[in-house]
CSV table of C-alpha atoms in Angstrom, one decimal:
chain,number,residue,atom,x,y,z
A,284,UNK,CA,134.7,-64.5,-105.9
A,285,UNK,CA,137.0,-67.2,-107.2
A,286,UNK,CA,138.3,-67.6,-110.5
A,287,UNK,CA,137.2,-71.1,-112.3
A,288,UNK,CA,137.0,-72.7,-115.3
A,289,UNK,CA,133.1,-72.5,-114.9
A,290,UNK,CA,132.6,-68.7,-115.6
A,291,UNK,CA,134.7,-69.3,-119.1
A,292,UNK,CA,131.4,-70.8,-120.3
A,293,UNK,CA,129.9,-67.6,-118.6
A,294,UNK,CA,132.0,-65.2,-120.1
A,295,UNK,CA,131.3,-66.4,-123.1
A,296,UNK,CA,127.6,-66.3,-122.8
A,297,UNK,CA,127.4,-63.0,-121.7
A,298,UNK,CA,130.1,-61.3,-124.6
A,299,UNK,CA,127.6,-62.8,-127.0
A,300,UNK,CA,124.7,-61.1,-125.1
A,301,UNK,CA,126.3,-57.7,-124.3
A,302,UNK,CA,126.2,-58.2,-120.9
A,303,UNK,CA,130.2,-58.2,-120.0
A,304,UNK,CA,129.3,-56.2,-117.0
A,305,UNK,CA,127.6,-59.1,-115.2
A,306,UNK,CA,131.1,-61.6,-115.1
A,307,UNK,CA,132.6,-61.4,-111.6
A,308,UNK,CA,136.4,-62.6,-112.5
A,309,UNK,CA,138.2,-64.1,-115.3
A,310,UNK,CA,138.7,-67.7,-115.6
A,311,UNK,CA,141.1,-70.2,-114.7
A,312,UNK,CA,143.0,-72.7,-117.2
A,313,UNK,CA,143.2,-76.4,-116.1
A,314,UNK,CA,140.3,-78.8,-115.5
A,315,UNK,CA,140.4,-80.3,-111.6
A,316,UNK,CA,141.0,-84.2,-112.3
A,317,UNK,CA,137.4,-86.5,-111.8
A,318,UNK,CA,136.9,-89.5,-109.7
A,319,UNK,CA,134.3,-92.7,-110.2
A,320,UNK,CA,134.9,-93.2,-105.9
A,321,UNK,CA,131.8,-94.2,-104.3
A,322,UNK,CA,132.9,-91.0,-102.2
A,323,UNK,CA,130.9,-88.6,-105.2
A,324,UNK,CA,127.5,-89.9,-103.5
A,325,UNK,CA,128.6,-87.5,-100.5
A,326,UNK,CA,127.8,-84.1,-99.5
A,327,UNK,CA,131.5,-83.9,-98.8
A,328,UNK,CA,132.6,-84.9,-102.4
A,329,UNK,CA,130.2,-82.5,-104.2
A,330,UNK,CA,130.7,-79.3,-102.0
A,331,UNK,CA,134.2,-79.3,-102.9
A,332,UNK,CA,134.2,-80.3,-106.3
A,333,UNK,CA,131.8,-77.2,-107.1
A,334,UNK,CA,134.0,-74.7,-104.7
A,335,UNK,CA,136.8,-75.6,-107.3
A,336,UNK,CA,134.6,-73.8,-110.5
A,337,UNK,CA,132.9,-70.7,-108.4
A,338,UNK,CA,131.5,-69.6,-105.0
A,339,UNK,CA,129.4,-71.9,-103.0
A,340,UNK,CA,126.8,-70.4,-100.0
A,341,UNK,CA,126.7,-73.6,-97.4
A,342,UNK,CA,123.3,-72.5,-95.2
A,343,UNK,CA,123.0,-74.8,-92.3
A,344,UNK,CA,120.1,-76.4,-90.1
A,345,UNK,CA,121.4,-75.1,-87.0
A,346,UNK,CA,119.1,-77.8,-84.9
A,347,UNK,CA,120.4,-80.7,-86.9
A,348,UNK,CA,122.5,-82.2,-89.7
A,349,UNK,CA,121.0,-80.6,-92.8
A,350,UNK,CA,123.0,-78.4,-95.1
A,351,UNK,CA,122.5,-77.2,-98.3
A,352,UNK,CA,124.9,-75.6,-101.2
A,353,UNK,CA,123.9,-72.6,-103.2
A,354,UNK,CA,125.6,-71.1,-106.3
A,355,UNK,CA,125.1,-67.4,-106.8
A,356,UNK,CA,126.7,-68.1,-110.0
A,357,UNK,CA,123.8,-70.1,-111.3
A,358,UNK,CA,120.9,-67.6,-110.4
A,359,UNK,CA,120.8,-68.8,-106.8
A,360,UNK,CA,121.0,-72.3,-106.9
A,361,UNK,CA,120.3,-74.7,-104.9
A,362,UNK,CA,123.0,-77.4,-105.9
A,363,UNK,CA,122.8,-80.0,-103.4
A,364,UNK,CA,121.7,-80.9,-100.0
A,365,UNK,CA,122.2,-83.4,-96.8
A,366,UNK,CA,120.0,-84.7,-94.4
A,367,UNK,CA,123.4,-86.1,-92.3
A,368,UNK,CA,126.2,-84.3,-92.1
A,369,UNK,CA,128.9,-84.0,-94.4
A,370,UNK,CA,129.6,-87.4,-95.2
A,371,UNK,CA,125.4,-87.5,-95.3
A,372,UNK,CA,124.1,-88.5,-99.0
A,373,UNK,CA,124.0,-85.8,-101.7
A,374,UNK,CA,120.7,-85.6,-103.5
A,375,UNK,CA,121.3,-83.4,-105.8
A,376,UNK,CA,122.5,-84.4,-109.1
A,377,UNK,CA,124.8,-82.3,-110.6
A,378,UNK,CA,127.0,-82.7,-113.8
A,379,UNK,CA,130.1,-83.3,-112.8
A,380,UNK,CA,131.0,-84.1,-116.7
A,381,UNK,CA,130.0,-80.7,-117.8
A,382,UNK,CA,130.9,-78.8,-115.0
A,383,UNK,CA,135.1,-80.1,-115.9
A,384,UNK,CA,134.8,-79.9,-119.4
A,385,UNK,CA,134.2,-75.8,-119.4
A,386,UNK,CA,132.7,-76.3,-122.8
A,387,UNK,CA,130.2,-73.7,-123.7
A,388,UNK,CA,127.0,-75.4,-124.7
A,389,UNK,CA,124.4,-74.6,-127.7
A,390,UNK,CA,120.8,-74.9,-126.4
A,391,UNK,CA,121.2,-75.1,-122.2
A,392,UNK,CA,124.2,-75.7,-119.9
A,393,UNK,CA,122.4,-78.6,-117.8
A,394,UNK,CA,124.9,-78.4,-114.5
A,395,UNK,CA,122.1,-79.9,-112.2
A,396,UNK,CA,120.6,-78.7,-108.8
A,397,UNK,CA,117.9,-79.2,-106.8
A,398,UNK,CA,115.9,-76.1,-106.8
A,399,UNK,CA,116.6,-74.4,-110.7
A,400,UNK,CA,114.8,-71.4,-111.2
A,401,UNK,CA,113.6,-71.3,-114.5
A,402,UNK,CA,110.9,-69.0,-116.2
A,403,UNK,CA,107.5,-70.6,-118.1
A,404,UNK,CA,106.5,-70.7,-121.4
A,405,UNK,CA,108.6,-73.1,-122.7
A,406,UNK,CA,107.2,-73.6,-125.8
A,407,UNK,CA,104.1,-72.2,-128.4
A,408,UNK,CA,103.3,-68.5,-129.2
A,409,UNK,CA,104.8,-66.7,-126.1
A,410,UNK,CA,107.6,-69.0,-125.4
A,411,UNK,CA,110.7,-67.5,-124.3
A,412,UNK,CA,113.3,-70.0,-125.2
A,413,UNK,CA,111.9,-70.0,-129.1
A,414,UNK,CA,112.7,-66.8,-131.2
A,415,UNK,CA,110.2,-65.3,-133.8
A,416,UNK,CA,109.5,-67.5,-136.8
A,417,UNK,CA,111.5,-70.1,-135.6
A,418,UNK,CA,110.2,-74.4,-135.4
A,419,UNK,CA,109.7,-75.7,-132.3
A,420,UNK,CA,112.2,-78.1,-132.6
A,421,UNK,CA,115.8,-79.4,-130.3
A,422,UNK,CA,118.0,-77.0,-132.8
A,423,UNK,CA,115.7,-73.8,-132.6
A,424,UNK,CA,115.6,-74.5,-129.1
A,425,UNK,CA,117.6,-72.2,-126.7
A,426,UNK,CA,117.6,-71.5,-123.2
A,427,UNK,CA,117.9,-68.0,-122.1
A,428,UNK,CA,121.0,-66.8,-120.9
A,429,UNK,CA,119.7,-64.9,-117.9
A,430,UNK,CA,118.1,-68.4,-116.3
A,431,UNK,CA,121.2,-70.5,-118.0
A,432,UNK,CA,124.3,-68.7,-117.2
A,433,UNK,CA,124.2,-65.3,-115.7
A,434,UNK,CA,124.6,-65.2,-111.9
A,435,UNK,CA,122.1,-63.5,-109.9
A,436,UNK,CA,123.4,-61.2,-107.4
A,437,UNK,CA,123.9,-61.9,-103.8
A,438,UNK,CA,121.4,-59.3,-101.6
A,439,UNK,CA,122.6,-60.9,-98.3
A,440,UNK,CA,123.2,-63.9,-96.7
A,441,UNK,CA,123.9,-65.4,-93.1
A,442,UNK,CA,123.8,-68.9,-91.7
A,443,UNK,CA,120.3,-69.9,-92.5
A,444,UNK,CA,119.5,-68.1,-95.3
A,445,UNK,CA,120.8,-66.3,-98.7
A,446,UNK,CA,119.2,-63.6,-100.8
A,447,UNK,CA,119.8,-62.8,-104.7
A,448,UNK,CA,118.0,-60.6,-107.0
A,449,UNK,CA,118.5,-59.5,-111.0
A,450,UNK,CA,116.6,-57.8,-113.7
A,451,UNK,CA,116.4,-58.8,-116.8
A,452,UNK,CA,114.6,-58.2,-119.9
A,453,UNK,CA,112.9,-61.2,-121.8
A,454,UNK,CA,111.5,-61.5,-125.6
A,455,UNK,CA,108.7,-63.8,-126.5
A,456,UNK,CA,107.8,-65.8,-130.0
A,457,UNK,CA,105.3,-63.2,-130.5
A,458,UNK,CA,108.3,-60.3,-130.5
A,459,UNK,CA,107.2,-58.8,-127.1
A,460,UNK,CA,109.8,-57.8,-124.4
A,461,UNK,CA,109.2,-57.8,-121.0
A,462,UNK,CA,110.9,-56.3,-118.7
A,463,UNK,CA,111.2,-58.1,-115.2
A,464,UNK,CA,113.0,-58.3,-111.8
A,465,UNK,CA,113.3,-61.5,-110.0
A,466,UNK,CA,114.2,-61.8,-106.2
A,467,UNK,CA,115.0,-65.2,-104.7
A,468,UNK,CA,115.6,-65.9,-101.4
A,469,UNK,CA,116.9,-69.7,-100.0
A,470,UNK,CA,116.4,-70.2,-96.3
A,471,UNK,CA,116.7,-73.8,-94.6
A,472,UNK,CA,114.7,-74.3,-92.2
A,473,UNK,CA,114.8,-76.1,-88.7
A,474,UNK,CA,113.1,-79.6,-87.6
A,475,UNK,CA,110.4,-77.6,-85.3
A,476,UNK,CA,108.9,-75.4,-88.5
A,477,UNK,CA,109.9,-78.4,-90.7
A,478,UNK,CA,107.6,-80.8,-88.8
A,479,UNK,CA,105.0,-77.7,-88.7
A,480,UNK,CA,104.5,-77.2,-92.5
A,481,UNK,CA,105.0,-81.1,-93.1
A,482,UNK,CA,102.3,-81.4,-90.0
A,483,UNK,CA,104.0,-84.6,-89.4
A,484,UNK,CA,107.2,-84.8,-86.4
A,485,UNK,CA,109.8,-87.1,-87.5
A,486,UNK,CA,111.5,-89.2,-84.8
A,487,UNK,CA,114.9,-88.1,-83.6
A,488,UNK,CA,116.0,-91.4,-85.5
A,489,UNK,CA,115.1,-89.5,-89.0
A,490,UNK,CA,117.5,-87.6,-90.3
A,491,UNK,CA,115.9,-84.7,-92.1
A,492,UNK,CA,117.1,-81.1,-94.6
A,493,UNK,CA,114.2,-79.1,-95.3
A,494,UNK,CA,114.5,-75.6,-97.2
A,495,UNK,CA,112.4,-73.1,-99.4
A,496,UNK,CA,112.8,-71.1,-102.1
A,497,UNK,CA,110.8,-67.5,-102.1
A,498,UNK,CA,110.8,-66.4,-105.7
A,499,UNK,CA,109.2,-63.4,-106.9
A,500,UNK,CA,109.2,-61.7,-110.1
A,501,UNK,CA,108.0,-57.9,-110.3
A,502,UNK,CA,106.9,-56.3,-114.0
A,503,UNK,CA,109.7,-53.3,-114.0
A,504,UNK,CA,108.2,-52.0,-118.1
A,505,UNK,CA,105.6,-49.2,-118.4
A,506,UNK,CA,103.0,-51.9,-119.4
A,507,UNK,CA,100.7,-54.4,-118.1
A,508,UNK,CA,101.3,-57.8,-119.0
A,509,UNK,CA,98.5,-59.2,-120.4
A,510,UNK,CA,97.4,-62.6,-121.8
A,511,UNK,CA,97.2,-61.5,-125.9
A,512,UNK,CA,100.9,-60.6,-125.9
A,513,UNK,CA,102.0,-62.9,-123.3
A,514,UNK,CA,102.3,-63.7,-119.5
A,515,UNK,CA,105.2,-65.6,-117.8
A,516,UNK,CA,105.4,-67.9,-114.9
A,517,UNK,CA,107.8,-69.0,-111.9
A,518,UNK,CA,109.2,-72.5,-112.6
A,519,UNK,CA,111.1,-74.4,-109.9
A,520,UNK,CA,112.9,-77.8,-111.2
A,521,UNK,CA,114.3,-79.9,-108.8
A,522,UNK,CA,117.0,-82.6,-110.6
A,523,UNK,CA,117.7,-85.6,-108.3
A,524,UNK,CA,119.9,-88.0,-108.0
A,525,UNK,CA,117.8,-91.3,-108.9
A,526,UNK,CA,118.3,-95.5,-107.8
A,527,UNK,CA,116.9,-98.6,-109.1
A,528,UNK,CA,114.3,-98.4,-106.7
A,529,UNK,CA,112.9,-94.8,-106.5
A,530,UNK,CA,109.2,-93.9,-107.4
A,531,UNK,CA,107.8,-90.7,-107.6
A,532,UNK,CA,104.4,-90.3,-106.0
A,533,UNK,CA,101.8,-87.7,-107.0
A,534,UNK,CA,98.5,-87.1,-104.8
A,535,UNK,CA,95.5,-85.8,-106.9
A,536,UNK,CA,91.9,-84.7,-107.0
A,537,UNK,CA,89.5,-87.0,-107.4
A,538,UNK,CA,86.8,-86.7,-109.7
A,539,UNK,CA,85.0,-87.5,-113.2
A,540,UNK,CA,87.2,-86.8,-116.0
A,541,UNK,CA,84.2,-84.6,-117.6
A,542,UNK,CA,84.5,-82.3,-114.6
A,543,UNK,CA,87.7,-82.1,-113.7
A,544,UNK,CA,89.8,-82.9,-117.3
A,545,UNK,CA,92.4,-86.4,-117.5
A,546,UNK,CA,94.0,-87.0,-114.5
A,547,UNK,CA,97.6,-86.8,-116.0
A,548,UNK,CA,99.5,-85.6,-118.6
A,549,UNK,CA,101.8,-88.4,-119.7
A,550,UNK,CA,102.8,-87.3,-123.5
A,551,UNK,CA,105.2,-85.0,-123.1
A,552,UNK,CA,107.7,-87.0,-124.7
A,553,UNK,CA,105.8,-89.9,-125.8
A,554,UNK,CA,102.9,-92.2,-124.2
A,555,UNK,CA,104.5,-93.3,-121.1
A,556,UNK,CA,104.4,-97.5,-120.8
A,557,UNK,CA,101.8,-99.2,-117.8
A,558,UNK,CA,104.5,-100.8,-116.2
A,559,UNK,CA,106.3,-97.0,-115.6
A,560,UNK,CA,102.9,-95.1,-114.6
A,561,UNK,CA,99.9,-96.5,-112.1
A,562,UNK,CA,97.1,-94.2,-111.7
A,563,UNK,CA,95.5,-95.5,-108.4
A,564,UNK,CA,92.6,-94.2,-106.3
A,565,UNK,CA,93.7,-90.3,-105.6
A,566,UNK,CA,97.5,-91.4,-106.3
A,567,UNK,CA,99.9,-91.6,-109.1
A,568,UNK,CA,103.2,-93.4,-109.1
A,569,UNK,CA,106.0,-93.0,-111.6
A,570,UNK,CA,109.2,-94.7,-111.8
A,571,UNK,CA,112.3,-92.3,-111.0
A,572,UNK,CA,115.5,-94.8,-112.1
A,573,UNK,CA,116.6,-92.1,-114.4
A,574,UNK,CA,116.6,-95.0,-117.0
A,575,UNK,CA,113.6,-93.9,-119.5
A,576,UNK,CA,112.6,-90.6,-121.1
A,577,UNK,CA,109.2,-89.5,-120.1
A,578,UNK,CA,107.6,-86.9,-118.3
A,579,UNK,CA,103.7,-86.1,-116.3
A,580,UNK,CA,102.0,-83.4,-115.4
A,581,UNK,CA,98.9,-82.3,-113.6
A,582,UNK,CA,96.2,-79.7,-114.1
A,583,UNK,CA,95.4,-76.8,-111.7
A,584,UNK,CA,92.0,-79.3,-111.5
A,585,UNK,CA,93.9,-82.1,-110.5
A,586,UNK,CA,96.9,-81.1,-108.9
A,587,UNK,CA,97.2,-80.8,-105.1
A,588,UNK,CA,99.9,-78.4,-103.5
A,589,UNK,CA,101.9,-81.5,-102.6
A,590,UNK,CA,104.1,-84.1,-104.7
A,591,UNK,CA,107.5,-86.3,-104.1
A,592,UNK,CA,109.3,-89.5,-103.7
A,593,UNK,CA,110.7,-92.5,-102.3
A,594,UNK,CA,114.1,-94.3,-102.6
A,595,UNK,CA,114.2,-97.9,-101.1
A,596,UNK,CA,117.9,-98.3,-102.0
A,597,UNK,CA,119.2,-95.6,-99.8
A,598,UNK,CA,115.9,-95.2,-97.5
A,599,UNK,CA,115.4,-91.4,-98.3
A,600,UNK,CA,111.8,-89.6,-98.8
A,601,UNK,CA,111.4,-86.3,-100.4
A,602,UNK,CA,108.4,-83.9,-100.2
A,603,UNK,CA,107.8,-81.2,-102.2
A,604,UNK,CA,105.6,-78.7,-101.3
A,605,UNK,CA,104.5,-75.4,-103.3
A,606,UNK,CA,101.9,-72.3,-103.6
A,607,UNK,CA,99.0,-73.3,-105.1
A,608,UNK,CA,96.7,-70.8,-104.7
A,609,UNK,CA,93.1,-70.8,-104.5
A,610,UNK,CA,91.0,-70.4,-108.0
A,611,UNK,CA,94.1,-70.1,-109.8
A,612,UNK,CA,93.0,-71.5,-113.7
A,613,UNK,CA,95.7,-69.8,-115.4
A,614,UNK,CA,99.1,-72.0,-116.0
A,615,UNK,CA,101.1,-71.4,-118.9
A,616,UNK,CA,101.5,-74.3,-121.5
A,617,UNK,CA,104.9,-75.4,-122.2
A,618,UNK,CA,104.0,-77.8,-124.8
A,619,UNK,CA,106.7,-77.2,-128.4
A,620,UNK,CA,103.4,-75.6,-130.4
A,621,UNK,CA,101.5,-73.3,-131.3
A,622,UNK,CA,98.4,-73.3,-128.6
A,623,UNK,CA,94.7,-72.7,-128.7
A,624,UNK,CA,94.8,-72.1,-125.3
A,625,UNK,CA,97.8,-71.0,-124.2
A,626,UNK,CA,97.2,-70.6,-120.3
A,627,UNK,CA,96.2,-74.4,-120.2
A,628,UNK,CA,99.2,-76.1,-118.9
A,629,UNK,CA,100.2,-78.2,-116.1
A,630,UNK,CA,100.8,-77.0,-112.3
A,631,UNK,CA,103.4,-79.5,-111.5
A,632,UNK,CA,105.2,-81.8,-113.6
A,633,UNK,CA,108.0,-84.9,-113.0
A,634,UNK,CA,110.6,-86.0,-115.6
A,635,UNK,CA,112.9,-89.3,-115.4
A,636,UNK,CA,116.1,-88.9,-117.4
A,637,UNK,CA,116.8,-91.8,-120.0
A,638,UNK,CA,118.4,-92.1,-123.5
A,639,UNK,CA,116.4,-90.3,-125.9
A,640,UNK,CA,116.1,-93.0,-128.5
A,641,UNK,CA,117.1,-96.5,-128.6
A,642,UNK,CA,121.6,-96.5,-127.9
A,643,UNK,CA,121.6,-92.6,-127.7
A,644,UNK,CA,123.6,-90.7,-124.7
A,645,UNK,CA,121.5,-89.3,-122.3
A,646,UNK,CA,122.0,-86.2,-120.3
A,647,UNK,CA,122.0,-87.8,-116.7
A,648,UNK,CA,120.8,-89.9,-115.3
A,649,UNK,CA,118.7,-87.9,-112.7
A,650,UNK,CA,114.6,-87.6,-111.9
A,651,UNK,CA,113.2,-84.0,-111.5
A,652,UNK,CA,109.9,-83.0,-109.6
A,653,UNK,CA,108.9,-79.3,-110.5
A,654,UNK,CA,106.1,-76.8,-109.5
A,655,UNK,CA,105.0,-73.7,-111.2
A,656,UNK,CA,103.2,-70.7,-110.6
A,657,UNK,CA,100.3,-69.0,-112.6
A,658,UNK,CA,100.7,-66.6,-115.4
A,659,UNK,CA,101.4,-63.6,-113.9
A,660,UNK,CA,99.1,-60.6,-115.6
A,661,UNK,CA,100.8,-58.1,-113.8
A,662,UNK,CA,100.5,-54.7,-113.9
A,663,UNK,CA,104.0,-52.2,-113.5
A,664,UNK,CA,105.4,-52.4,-110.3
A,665,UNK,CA,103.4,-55.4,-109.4
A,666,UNK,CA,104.9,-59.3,-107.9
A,667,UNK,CA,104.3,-62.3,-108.0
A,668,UNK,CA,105.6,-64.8,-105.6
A,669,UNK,CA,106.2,-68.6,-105.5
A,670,UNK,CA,107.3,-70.4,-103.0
A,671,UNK,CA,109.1,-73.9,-103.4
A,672,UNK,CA,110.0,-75.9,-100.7
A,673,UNK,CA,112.0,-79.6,-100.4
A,674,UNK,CA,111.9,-81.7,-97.6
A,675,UNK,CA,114.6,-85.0,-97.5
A,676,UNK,CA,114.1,-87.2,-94.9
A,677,UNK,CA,116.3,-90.2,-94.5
A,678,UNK,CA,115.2,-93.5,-91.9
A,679,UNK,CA,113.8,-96.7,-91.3
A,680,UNK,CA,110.7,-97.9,-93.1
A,681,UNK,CA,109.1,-97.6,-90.1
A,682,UNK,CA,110.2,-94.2,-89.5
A,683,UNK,CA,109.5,-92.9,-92.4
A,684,UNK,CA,105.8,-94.6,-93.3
A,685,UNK,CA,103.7,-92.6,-91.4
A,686,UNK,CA,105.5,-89.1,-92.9
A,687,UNK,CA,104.4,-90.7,-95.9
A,688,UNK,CA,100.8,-91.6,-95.2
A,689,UNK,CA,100.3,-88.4,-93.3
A,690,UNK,CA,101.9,-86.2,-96.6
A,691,UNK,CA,101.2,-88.3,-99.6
A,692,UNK,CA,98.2,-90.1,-98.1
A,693,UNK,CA,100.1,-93.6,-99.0
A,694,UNK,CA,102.0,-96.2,-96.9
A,695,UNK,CA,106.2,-97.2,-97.8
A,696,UNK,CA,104.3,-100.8,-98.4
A,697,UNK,CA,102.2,-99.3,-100.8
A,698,UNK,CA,105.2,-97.5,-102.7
A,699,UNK,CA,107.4,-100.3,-102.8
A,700,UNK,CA,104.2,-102.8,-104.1
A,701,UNK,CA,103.3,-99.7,-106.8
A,702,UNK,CA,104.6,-101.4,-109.6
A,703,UNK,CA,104.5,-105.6,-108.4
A,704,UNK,CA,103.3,-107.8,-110.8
């Protein structure tokens, strides 16, 4: 592996956690120079600038144009992608700021990437990035190291597909440890079983990257995990890079609110405005411009195994797909509280990026569409798995609408007229 200035912010992570064993080299000195160029919008651009801070796995559609760029470093992260080539766009965002900068960040090192793995609660009794006693507030707020900065290791990998795995050993609010193995493996996959799972063939005028993540996590402690002390939960996040003009679109069950609960979740961070979220018949759409703070969610009720998005400016939709499986009830809730009901949360969730008050920084800009499993009550030796998977699929309107209708169940006109006046 190559030394970088990224693993200085690793190293330093992992002295503070005991862990010295997991760094695979020392660090370099001197930070590579950064560009504004248009040229950063490329695969190209973005597969070299992160081979300059650590190893990068480049899995490749062999049937097509699509490649993808995985970081062992960053628990087996999916970085980036390209539906043409490698002068194709990059969707990914990724920090290029923080990634130069090698400083070593108090509360989560936000590089980017387009399939995170991340582990649920978030927030209340059983949260895992809260400690004991603490407020749920930003400066009590950490996020563990071994989902923030220590590499996973690599199992295998080939062409098509890359493997990692890692235990670890987690402690909630409530003061319990778990101890846990997760296994992760990337694989991109070719137009033919694209088309299959999307049950939609693109023409040979749509350029297309589809890929999946398989993550499982197996209960490696002498006890059964079980909802009093606290379950965990897979958590995929993709971060993407966002335009003027993209809209995220979320399909959802129908039905009266007394049955089924509120259709969405939109105070995460603050009631979201009417002119950022429509709720129409069976579909929601929410603006992805990266340039306001706010964040949805949907119930196991209301959520169907299905989400993504549409950017007019550079003609590119993304599906997301994800396990949903049948009769699950059980989601953990990531809400910054203390919970009456704890395994009440959302199945998938989108966040757009903006200043978090009125002339404040903000972190990106980038949207994110996310999925996560249930709360695993698993007994010793027993797995869960989730799989994740991201479709990008660049074209002409007309290419591209009836992918749309067929997937999301709405034309390109009726995305693009989501949010007329």
């Amino acid at each position: 592996m190559k030394p970088n200035v990224f693993l200085t912010i690793v190293m330093s992570v992992l002295m503070l956690t005991g862990c010295r064993d997991e760094t695979p080299t020392a660090p370099k000195t001197g930070t590579p120079k950064m560009t504004t160029s248009k040229t950063e919008s490329t695969f190209k651009y973005n597969l070299e600038f992160l081979k300059k801070y650590n190893d990068v796995i480049v899995l490749s559609d062999p049937n097509g144009m699509g490649r993808i760029a995985v970081m062992p470093a960053l628990q087996g992260r999916v970085m980036t992608s390209t539906a043409a080539g490698a002068e194709g766009l990059s969707f990914g965002w990724i920090n290029h700021k923080l990634f130069a900068s090698g400083e070593k960040q108090e509360h989560i090192h936000a590089f980017g990437g387009e399939d995170r793995f991340w582990i649920g609660p978030e927030g209340g009794q059983f949260s895992i990035f809260f400690k004991k006693g603490d407020p749920f507030d930003f400066e009590h707020w950490h996020t563990p190291a071994q989902i923030d900065t220590i590499p996973f290791d690599v199992v295998s990998k080939d062409e098509n597909q890359a493997v990692f795995r890692k235990d670890m050993e987690l402690t909630n609010y409530s003061g319990i440890t778990l101890k846990l193995r997760v296994d992760r493996e990337i694989r991109i996959l070719d137009r033919e079983d694209a088309a299959d799972l999307l049950d939609a063939k693109p023409t040979s005028t749509v350029n297309m990257v589809a890929y999946q993540s398989k993550n499982m996590m197996t209960n490696t402690g002498n006890d059964a995990w079980q909802k009093e002390t606290g379950l965990l939960s897979i958590w995929i996040l993709g971060m993407y890079n966002p335009s003027a003009t993209t809209t995220v679109v979320a399909p959802f069950n129908t039905g009266p609110e007394a049955e089924l609960g509120p259709i969405v979740n939109d105070v995460y961070f603050g009631k979201i405005s009417a002119d950022r979220l429509v709720v129409k018949d069976g579909v929601i759409f929410f603006k992805g411009d990266g340039q306001s703070r706010g964040k949805i969610g949907l119930s196991p009720a209301r959520a169907k195994n299905i989400l993504g998005s549409y950017d007019l400016a550079n003609q590119a939709l993304t599906i997301v797909q994800y396990d949903k499986p049948e009769g699950a009830t059980d989601y953990v809730n990531s809400l910054w509280k203390i919970h009456d009901e704890p395994y009440k949360g959302d199945v998938v969730n989108s966040y757009n990026d903006g200043p978090p008050e009125p002339g404040a920084d903000q972190l990106g800009p980038f949207y994110e569409l996310e999925s996560s499993s249930p709360a695993a009550a698993l007994k010793p030796g027993e797995t869960i798995t989730h799989i994740h998977r991201t479709f990008h699929l660049q074209g002409s309107e007309a290419d591209l609408n009836a992918i749309a209708e067929k997937t999301l169940g709405v034309t390109i006109k009726q995305i693009k007229s989501a949010f007329a006046k």
